[in-house]
Short mmCIF file of C-alpha atoms in Angstrom, two decimals:
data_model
loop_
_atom_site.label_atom_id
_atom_site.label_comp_id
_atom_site.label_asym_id
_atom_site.label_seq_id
_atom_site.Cartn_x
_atom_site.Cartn_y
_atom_site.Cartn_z
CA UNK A 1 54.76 121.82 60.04
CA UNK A 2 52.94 120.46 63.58
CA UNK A 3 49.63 121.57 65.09
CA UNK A 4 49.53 124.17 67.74
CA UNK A 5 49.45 123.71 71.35
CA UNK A 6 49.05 126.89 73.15
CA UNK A 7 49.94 127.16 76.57
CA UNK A 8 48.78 130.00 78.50
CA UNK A 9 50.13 131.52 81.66
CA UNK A 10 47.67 133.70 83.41
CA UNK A 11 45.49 134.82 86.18
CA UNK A 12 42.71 132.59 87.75
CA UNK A 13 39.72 132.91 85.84
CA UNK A 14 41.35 133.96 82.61
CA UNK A 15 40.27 129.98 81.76
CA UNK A 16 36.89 130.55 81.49
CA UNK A 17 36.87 131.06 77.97
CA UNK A 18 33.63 130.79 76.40
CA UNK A 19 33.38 127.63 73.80
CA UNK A 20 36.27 126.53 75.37
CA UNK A 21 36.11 122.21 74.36
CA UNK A 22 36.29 119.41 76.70
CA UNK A 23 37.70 121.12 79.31
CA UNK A 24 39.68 118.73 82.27
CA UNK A 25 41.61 119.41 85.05
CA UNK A 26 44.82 117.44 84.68
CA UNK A 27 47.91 116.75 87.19
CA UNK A 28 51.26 117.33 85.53
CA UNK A 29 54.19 116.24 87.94
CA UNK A 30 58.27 117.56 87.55
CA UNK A 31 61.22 116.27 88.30
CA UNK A 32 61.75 120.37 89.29
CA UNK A 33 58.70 120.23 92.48
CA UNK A 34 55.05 121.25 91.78
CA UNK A 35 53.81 123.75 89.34
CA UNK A 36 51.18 126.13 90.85
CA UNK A 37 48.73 124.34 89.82
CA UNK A 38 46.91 121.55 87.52
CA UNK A 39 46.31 122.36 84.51
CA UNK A 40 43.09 123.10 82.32
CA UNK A 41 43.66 121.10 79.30
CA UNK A 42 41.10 122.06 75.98
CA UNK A 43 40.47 123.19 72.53
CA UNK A 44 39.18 125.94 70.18
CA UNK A 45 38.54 124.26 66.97
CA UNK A 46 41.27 122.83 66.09
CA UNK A 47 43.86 124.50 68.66
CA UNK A 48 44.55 122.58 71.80
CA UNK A 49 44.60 124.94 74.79
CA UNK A 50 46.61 124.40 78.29
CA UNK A 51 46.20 127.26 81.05
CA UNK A 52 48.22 127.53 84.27
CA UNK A 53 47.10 129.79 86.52
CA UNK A 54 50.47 131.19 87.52
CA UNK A 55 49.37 131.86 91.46
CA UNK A 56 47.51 128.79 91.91
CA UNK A 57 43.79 129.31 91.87
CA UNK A 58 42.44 131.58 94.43
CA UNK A 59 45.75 132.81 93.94
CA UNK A 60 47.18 131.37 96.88
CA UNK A 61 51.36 131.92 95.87
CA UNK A 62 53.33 135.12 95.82
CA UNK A 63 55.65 135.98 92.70
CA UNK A 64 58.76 134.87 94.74
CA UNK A 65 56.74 131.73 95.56
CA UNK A 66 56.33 130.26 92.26
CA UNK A 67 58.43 127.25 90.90
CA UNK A 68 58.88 128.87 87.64
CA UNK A 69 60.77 125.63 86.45
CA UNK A 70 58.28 123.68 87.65
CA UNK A 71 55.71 125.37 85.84
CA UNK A 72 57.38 125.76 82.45
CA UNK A 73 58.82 122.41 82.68
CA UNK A 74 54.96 121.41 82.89
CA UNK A 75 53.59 122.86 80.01
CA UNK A 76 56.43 121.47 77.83
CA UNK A 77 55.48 117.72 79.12
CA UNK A 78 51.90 119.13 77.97
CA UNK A 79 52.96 119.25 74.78
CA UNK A 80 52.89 123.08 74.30
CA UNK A 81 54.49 124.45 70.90
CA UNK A 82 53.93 127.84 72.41
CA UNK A 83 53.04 130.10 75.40
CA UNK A 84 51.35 133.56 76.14
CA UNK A 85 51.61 135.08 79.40
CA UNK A 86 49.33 137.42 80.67
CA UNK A 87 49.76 139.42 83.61
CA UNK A 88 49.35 142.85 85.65
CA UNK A 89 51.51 145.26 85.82
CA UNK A 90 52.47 149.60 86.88
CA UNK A 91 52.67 151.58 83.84
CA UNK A 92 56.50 153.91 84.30
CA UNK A 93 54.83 156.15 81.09
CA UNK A 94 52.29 158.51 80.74
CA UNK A 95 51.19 157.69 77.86
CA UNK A 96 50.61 153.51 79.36
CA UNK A 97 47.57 154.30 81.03
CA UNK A 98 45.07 151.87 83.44
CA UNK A 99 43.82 149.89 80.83
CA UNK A 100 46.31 149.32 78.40
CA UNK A 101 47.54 146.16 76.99
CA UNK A 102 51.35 146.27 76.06
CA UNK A 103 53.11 143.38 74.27
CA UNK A 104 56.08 143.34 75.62
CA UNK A 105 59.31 142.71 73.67
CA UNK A 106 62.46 143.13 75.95
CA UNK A 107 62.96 142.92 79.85
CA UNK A 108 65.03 143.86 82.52
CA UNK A 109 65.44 141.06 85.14
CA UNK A 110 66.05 143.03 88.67
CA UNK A 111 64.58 139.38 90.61
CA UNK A 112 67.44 138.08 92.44
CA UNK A 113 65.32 134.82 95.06
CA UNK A 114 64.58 132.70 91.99
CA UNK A 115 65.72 130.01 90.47
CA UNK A 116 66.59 131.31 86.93
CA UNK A 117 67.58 127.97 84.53
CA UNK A 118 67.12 124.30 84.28
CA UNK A 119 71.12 123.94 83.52
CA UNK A 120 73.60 123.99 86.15
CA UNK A 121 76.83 122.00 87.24
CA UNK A 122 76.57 119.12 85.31
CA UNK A 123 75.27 119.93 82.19
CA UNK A 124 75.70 123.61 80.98
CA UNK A 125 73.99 125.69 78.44
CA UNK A 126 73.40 129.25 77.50
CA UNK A 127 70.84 130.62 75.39
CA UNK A 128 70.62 133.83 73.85
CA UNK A 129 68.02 136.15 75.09
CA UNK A 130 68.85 139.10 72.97
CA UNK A 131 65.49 138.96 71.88
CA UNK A 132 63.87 137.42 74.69
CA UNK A 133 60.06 137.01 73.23
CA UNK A 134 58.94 135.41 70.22
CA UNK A 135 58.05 138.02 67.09
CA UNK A 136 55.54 136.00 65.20
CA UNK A 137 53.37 134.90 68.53
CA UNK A 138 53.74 138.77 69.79
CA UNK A 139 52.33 140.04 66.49
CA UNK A 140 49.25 137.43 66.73
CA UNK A 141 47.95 138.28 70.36
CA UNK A 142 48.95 142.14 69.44
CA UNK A 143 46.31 141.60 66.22
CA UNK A 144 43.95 139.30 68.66
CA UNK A 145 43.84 142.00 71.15
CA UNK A 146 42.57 144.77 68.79
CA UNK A 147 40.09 142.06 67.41
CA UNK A 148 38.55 142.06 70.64
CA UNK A 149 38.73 145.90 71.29
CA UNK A 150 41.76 146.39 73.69
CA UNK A 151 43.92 149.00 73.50
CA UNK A 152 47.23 147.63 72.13
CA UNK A 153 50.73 148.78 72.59
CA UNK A 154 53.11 146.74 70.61
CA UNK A 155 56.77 147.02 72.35
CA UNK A 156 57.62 147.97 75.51
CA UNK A 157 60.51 146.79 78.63
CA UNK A 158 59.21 145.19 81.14
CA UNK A 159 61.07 145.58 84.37
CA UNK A 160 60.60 143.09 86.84
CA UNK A 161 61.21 143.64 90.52
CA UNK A 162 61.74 140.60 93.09
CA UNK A 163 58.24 141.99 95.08
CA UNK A 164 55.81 141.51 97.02
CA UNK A 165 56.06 145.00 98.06
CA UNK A 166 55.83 147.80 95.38
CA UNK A 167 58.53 150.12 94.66
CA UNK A 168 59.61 152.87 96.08
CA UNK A 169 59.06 156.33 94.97
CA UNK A 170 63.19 156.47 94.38
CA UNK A 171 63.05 153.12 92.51
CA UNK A 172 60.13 153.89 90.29
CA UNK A 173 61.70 157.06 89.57
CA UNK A 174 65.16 154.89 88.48
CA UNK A 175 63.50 152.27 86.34
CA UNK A 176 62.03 155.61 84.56
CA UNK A 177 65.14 156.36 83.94
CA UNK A 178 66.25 153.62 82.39
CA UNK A 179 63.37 153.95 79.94
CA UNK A 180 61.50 150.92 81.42
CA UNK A 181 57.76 150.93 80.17
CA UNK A 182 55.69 148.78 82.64
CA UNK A 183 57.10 146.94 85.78
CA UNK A 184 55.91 143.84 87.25
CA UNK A 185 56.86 140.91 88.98
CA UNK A 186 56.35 137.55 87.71
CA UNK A 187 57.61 137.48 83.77
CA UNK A 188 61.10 136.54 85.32
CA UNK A 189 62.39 134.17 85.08
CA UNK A 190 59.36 133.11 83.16
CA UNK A 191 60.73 134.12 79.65
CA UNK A 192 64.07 132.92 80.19
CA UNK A 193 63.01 129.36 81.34
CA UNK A 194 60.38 129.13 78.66
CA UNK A 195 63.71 129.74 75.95
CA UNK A 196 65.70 127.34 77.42
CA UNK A 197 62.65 124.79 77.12
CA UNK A 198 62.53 126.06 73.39
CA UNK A 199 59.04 127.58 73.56
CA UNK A 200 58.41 130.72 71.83
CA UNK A 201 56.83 133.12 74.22
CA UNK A 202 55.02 136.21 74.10
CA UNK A 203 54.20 138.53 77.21
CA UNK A 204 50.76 140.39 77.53
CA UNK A 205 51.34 142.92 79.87
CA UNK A 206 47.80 144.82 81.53
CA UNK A 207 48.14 148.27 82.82
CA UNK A 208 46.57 148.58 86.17
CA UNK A 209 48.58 151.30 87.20
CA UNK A 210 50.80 153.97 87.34
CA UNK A 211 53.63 152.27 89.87
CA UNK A 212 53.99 155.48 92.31
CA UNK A 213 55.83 157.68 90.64
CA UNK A 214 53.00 159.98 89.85
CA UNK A 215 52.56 162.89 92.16
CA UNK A 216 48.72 163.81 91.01
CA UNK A 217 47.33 159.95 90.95
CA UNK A 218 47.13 157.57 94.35
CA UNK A 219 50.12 155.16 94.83
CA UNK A 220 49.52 151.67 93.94
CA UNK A 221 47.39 149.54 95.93
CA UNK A 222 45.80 146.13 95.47
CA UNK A 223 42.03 146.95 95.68
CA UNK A 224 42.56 149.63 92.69
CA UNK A 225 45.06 146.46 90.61
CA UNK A 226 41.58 144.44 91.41
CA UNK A 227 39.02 146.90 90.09
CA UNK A 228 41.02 147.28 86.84
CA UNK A 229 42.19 143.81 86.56
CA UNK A 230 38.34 142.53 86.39
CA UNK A 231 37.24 145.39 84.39
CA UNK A 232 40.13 143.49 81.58
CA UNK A 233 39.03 140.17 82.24
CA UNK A 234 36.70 139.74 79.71
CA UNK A 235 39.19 141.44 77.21
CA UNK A 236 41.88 139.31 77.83
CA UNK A 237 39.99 135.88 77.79
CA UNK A 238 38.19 137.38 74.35
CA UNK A 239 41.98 138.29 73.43
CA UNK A 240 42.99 134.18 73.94
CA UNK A 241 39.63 132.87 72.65
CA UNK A 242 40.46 135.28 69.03
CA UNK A 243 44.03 134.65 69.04
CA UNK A 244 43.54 130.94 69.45
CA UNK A 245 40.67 130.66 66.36
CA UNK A 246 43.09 132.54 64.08
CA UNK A 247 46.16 130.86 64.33
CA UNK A 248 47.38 129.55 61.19
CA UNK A 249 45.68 126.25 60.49
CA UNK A 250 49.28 124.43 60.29
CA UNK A 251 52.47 125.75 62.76
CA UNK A 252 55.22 126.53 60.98
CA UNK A 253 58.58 125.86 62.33
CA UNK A 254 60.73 128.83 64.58
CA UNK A 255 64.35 129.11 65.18
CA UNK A 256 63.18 128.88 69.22
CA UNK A 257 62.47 125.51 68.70
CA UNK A 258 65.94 124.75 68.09
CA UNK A 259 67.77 127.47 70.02
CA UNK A 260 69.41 124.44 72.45
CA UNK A 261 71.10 123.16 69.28
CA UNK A 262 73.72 125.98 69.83
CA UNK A 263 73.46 126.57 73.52
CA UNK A 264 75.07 123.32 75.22
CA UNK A 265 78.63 123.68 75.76
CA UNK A 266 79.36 120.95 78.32
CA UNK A 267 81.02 118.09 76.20
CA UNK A 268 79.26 114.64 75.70
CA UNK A 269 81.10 112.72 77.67
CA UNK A 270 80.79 115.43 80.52
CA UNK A 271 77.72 115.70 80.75
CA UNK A 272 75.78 114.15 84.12
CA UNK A 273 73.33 111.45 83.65
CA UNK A 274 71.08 112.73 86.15
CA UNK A 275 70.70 116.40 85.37
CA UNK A 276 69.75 114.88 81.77
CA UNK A 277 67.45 112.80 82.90
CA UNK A 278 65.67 115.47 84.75
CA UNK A 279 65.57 117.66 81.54
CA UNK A 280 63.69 115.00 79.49
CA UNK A 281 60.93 117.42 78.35
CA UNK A 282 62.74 120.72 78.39
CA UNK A 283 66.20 119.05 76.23
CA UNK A 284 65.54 115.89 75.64
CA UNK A 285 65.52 116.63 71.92
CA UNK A 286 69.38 117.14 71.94
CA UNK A 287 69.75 114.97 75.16
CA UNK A 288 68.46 112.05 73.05
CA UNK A 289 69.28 108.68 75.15
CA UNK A 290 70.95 110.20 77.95
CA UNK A 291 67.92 111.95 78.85
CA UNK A 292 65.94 108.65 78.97
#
């Protein structure tokens, strides 16, 4: 059993987390370019906290504009055990109205500008993302969220387009009809990078919306995302601040924070020095000496 480190991916301003402890500013670098931004480093009680606000503050990057490697990569050399994301997105349901909190538990990755894994030629892996989001550190924010009065949704596909543009009326109408819950843009290739960096992960997803696909409500726009998205704010930092004070006093081990055991298929003495030694955080645990 370790202690927790929760790292948590999220809007600017979701950090300002009342009783939030010895707060700092820190510089991470990565051998994969800059993240998006430094990050807050802190504790509740015993829980050590690390935010990244995923756009930068101010939010000065678009979703195909983020170095998602660069970013997970960071909160690994953070320490992280574990990472929450939190993040807007169109409702494709009815039921998922403005408001709504969804914890997501499988995706569709439509993205196709992005660099999608740390492994390439070199040094190969695959990891299994047949259940792409961790159960046990869905089930806490899903129990954190009601604490602190949200409207929770537990389950739901998250599709997530390339962007910045919304969809179209055809395309909203498709993803529908694939039985896609909420779409967004920025929680790929997030998940899949934060697997192959062994870090359980659980998605958040906040309803601002409903996409354009509804005849009888306006199409999406960014002033009514704003309005809604600051009417959650305070529910999603109380969701972090709850989630973080109930943890478990000790971590207990998951099977995510061994999935590379079984995912590297390029043979010892094949594999590239240098690619290792750029995955020193993310693998270095079955890298060993060849990542140092």
């Amino acid at each position: 059993m370790a202690e927790w480190v929760l790292g948590v991916i999220g809007g600017s301003g979701l950090y300002e987390i009342e009783g939030l402890q010895d707060p700092r500013w820190v510089k991470i670098d990565s051998p994969f370019g800059a993240p998006s931004d430094e990050l807050l480093t802190g504790s509740l009680g015993p829980v050590k906290l690390v935010f990244l606000p995923r756009h930068g503050r101010g939010h000065r990057l678009p979703p195909s504009g983020l170095n998602f490697r660069a970013n997970i990569d960071a909160l690994k050399r953070a320490g992280c055990t574990d990472v929450i994301s939190l993040s807007a997105v169109g409702s494709l349901r009815e039921a998922l109205e403005p408001g709504t909190f969804v914890v997501v538990d499988q995706f569709i990755d439509r993205t196709f500008a992005r660099e999608k894994s740390f492994f390439g030629e070199g040094l190969v892996a695959h990891v299994s993302m047949a259940e792409p989001v961790c159960p046990r550190l869905s089930a806490f924010a899903a129990d954190a969220g009601r604490a602190a009065g949200a409207r929770i949704i537990e389950g739901g596909t998250y599709l997530c387009m390339e962007g910045p543009q919304f969809s179209t009326k055809a395309e909203s109408a498709l993803y529908r009809s694939w039985g896609c819950d909420v779409i967004g843009m920025t929680n790929m290739p997030e998940a899949k990078l934060a697997r192959e960096a062994e870090l359980p992960y659980a998605s958040i997803a906040m309803v601002t919306d409903y996409d354009c696909w509804r005849e009888d409500f306006e199409h999406v726009q960014v002033s009514h995302i704003l309005e809604v998205l600051h009417g959650n704010a305070d529910l999603a930092r109380d969701l972090v601040r709850r989630m973080a004070q109930s943890l478990p006093a000790r971590r207990e081990p998951s099977p995510i924070d061994t999935c590379l055991d079984t995912a590297l298929i390029t043979a010892p003495q094949a594999r590239d020095p240098m690619a290792a030694r750029r995955l020193d955080a993310v693998a270095g645990r079955v890298l060993g000496n060849l990542a140092k």
